XYZ file of C-alpha atoms in Angstrom:
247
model
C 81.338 -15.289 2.468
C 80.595 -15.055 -1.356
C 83.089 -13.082 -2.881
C 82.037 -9.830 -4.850
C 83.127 -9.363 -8.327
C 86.142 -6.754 -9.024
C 84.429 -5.879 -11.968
C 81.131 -4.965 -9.923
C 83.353 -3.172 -7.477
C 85.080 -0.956 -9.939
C 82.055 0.182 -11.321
C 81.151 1.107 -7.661
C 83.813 3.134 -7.150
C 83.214 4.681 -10.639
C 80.555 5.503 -9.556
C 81.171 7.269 -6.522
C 84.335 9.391 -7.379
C 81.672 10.743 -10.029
C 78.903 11.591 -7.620
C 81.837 13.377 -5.565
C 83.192 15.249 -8.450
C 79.421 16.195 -9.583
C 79.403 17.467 -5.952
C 82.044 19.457 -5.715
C 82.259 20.495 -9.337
C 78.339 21.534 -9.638
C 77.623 19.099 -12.264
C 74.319 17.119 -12.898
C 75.077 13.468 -13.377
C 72.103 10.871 -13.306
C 72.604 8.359 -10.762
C 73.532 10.840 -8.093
C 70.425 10.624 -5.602
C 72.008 14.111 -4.227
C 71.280 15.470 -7.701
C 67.550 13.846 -8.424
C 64.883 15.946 -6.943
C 62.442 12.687 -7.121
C 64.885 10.468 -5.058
C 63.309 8.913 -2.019
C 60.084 10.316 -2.908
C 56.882 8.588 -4.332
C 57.588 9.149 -8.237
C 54.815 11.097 -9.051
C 57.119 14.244 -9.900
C 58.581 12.097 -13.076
C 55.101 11.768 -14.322
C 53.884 13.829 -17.240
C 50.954 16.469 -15.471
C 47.480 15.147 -16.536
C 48.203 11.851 -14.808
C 49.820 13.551 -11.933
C 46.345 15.272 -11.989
C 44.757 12.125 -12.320
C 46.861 10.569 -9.304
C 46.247 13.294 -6.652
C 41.960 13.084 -7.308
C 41.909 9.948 -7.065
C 44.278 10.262 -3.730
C 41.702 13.006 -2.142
C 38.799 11.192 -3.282
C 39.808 8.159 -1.792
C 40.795 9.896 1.952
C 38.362 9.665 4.389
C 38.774 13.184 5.741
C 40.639 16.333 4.999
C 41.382 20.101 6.677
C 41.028 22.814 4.165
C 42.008 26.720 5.222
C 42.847 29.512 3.037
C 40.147 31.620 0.942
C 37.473 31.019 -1.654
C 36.490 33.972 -3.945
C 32.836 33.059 -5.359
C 30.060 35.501 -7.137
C 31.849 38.642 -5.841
C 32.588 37.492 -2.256
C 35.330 36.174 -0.231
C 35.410 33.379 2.106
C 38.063 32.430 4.872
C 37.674 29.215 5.331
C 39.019 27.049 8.552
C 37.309 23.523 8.078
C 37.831 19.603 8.758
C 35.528 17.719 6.284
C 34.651 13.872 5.964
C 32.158 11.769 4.547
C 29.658 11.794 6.961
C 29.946 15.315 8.215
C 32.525 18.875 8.860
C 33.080 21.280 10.807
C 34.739 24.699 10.736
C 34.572 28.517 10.915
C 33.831 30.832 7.755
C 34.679 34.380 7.647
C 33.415 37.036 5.271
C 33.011 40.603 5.425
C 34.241 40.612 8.663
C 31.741 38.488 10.558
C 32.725 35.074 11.324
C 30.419 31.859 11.813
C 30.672 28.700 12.429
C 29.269 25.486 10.479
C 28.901 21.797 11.556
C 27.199 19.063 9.555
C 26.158 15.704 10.951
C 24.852 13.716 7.877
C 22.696 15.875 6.337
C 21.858 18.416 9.220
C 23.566 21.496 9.028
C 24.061 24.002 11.960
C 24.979 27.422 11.677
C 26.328 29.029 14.809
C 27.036 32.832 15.062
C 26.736 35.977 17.614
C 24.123 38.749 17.242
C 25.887 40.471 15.538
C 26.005 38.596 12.595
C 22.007 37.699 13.016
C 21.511 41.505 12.994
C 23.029 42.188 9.643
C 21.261 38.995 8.565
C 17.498 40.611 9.140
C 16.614 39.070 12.523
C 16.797 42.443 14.362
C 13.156 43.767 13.992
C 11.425 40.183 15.723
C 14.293 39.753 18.393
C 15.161 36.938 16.776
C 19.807 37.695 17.176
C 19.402 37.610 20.695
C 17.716 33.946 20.595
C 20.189 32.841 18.031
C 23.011 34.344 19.611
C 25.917 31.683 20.304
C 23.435 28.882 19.428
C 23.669 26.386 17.028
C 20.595 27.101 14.793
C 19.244 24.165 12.165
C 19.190 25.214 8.548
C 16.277 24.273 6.973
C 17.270 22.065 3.725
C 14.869 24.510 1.534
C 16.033 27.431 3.068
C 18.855 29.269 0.558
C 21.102 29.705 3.406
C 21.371 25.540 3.280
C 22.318 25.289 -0.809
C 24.660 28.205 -0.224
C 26.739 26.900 3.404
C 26.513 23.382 3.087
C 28.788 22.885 0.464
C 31.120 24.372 2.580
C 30.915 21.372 4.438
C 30.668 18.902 1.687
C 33.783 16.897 0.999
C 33.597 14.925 -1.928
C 31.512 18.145 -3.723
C 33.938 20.942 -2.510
C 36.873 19.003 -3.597
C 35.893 18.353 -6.980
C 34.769 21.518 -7.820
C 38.252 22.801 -6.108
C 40.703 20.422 -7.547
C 39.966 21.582 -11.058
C 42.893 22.963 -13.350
C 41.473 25.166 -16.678
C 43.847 24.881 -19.187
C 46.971 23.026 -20.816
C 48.636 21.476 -17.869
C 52.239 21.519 -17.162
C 54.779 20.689 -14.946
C 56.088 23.661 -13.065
C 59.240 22.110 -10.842
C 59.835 20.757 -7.202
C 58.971 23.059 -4.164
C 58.148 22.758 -0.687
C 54.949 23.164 1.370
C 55.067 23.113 4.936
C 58.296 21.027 4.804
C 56.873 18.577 2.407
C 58.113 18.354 -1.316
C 55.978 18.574 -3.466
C 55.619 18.728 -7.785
C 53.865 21.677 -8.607
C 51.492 21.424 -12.073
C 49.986 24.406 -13.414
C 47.536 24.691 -16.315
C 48.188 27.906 -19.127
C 51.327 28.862 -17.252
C 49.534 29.724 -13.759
C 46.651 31.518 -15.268
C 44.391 28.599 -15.142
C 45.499 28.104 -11.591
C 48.190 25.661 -10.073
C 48.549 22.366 -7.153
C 51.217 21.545 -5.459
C 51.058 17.577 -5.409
C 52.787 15.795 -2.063
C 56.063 14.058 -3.064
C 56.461 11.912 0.184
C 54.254 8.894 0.650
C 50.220 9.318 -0.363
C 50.201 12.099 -3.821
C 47.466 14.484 -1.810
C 47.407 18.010 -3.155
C 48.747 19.970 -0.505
C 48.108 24.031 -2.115
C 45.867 25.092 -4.223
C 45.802 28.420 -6.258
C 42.951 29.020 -8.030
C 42.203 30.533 -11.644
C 41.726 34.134 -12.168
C 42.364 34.927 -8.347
C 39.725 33.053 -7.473
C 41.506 32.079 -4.071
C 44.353 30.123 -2.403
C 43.804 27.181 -0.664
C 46.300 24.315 1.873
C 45.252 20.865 2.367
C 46.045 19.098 5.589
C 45.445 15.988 7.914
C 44.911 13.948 5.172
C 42.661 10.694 6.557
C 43.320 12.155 10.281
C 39.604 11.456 11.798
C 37.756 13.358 13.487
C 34.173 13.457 15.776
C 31.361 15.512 14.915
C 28.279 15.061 16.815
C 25.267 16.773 17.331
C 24.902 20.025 19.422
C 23.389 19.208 22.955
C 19.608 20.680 23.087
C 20.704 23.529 25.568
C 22.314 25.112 22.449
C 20.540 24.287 19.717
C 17.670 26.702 18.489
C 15.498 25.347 15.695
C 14.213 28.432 14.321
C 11.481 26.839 11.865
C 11.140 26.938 7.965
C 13.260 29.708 6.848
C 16.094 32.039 8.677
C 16.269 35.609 8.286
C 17.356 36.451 5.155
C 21.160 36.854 4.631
């Protein structure tokens, strides 16, 4: 057995009668894993904030699929939004001013699928047309306005860039927790230009958004978990034609 220095263990034990005095004395010493909020975790949190920025992007941009929830606040209105997005396709439920519907995408078909209810208030009343489109998926037309304004909802790589945008002088803004995840959090103009918590623990995805000027609040999830989507059987699909009533 290959003997160990006394010189290397004296420094050890220097070492560790320090981290027990930093313990019990509440003193910060470097050196003390107990002590460093970035110990065991990826290193990202050491990292000055544009290329913690920089790191998390290019982390969501290179997953292959992604659950977003929380609310978007766009022109005036509020969205809830419950949705699993990948490259190819997403799926999810949007709520906003109190009626609910739900969205799937399969390449570039998009399928919007809502009670009468919601058809009603969107203009189909007079021809009949909620109780045909009630509880069936109904094709969007890709030159209808209903497809430039819902699709992105289902967009991945367009949603997330547009989302993972801080406006201002980014900073640091200390270690928290999400979910029971640590995370760095890095704000831009002190908060008011919104902030991201940033995953500590393996893969740097952004795991909470707050948007600028109350623009929304947003939690990432199931980061390159993947999932089906497929398209509706014909039994509840209703292709409605060139335009849908107008929303």
């Amino acid at each position: 057995m290959t003997a160990i220095p006394q010189g290397r263990t004296r420094r050890a034990a220097l070492v560790t009668a320090l981290c027990a005095l930093a313990v019990t004395g509440s003193a910060v010493l470097t050196g003390c894993g107990a002590d460093d909020p970035d110990a065991g975790t990826n290193g990202v949190g050491k990292l000055p904030a544009d290329r913690i920025q920089a790191k998390t992007r290019a982390a969501a941009q290179g997953a292959s699929a992604v659950r977003l929830s929380g609310t978007v606040v766009t022109s005036g209105r509020t969205y809830q939004l419950d949705m699993r997005l990948k490259d190819d396709g997403g799926t999810g439920s949007v709520t906003s001013k109190g009626a609910t519907f739900k969205l799937l995408r399969v390449g570039r078909q998009l399928y919007l699928k809502a009670d009468a209810d919601f058809w009603n208030q969107a203009g189909g009343k007079g021809d009949g047309a909620a109780g045909k489109l009630n509880g069936k998926y109904v094709k969007v037309p890709q030159g209808d306005p209903a497809y430039k304004k819902f699709s992105g909802f289902t967009d991945k790589d367009l949603l997330l860039d547009g989302l993972l945008t801080l406006h201002g002088t980014l900073a640091t803004d200390g270690h928290h927790d999400e979910a029971g995840t640590r995370t760095i959090r890095i704000s831009a103009d002190k908060g008011s230009g919104g902030s991201l918590d940033v995953s500590l623990e393996g893969t740097p995805y952004p795991l909470r958004l707050v948007r600028a000027g109350g623009a929304g609040t947003l939690s990432f999830a199931d980061w390159g978990k993947d999932f089906a989507v497929a398209e509706p059987a014909k039994g509840e699909t209703v292709d409605y034609g060139r335009q849908l009533p107008a929303s």
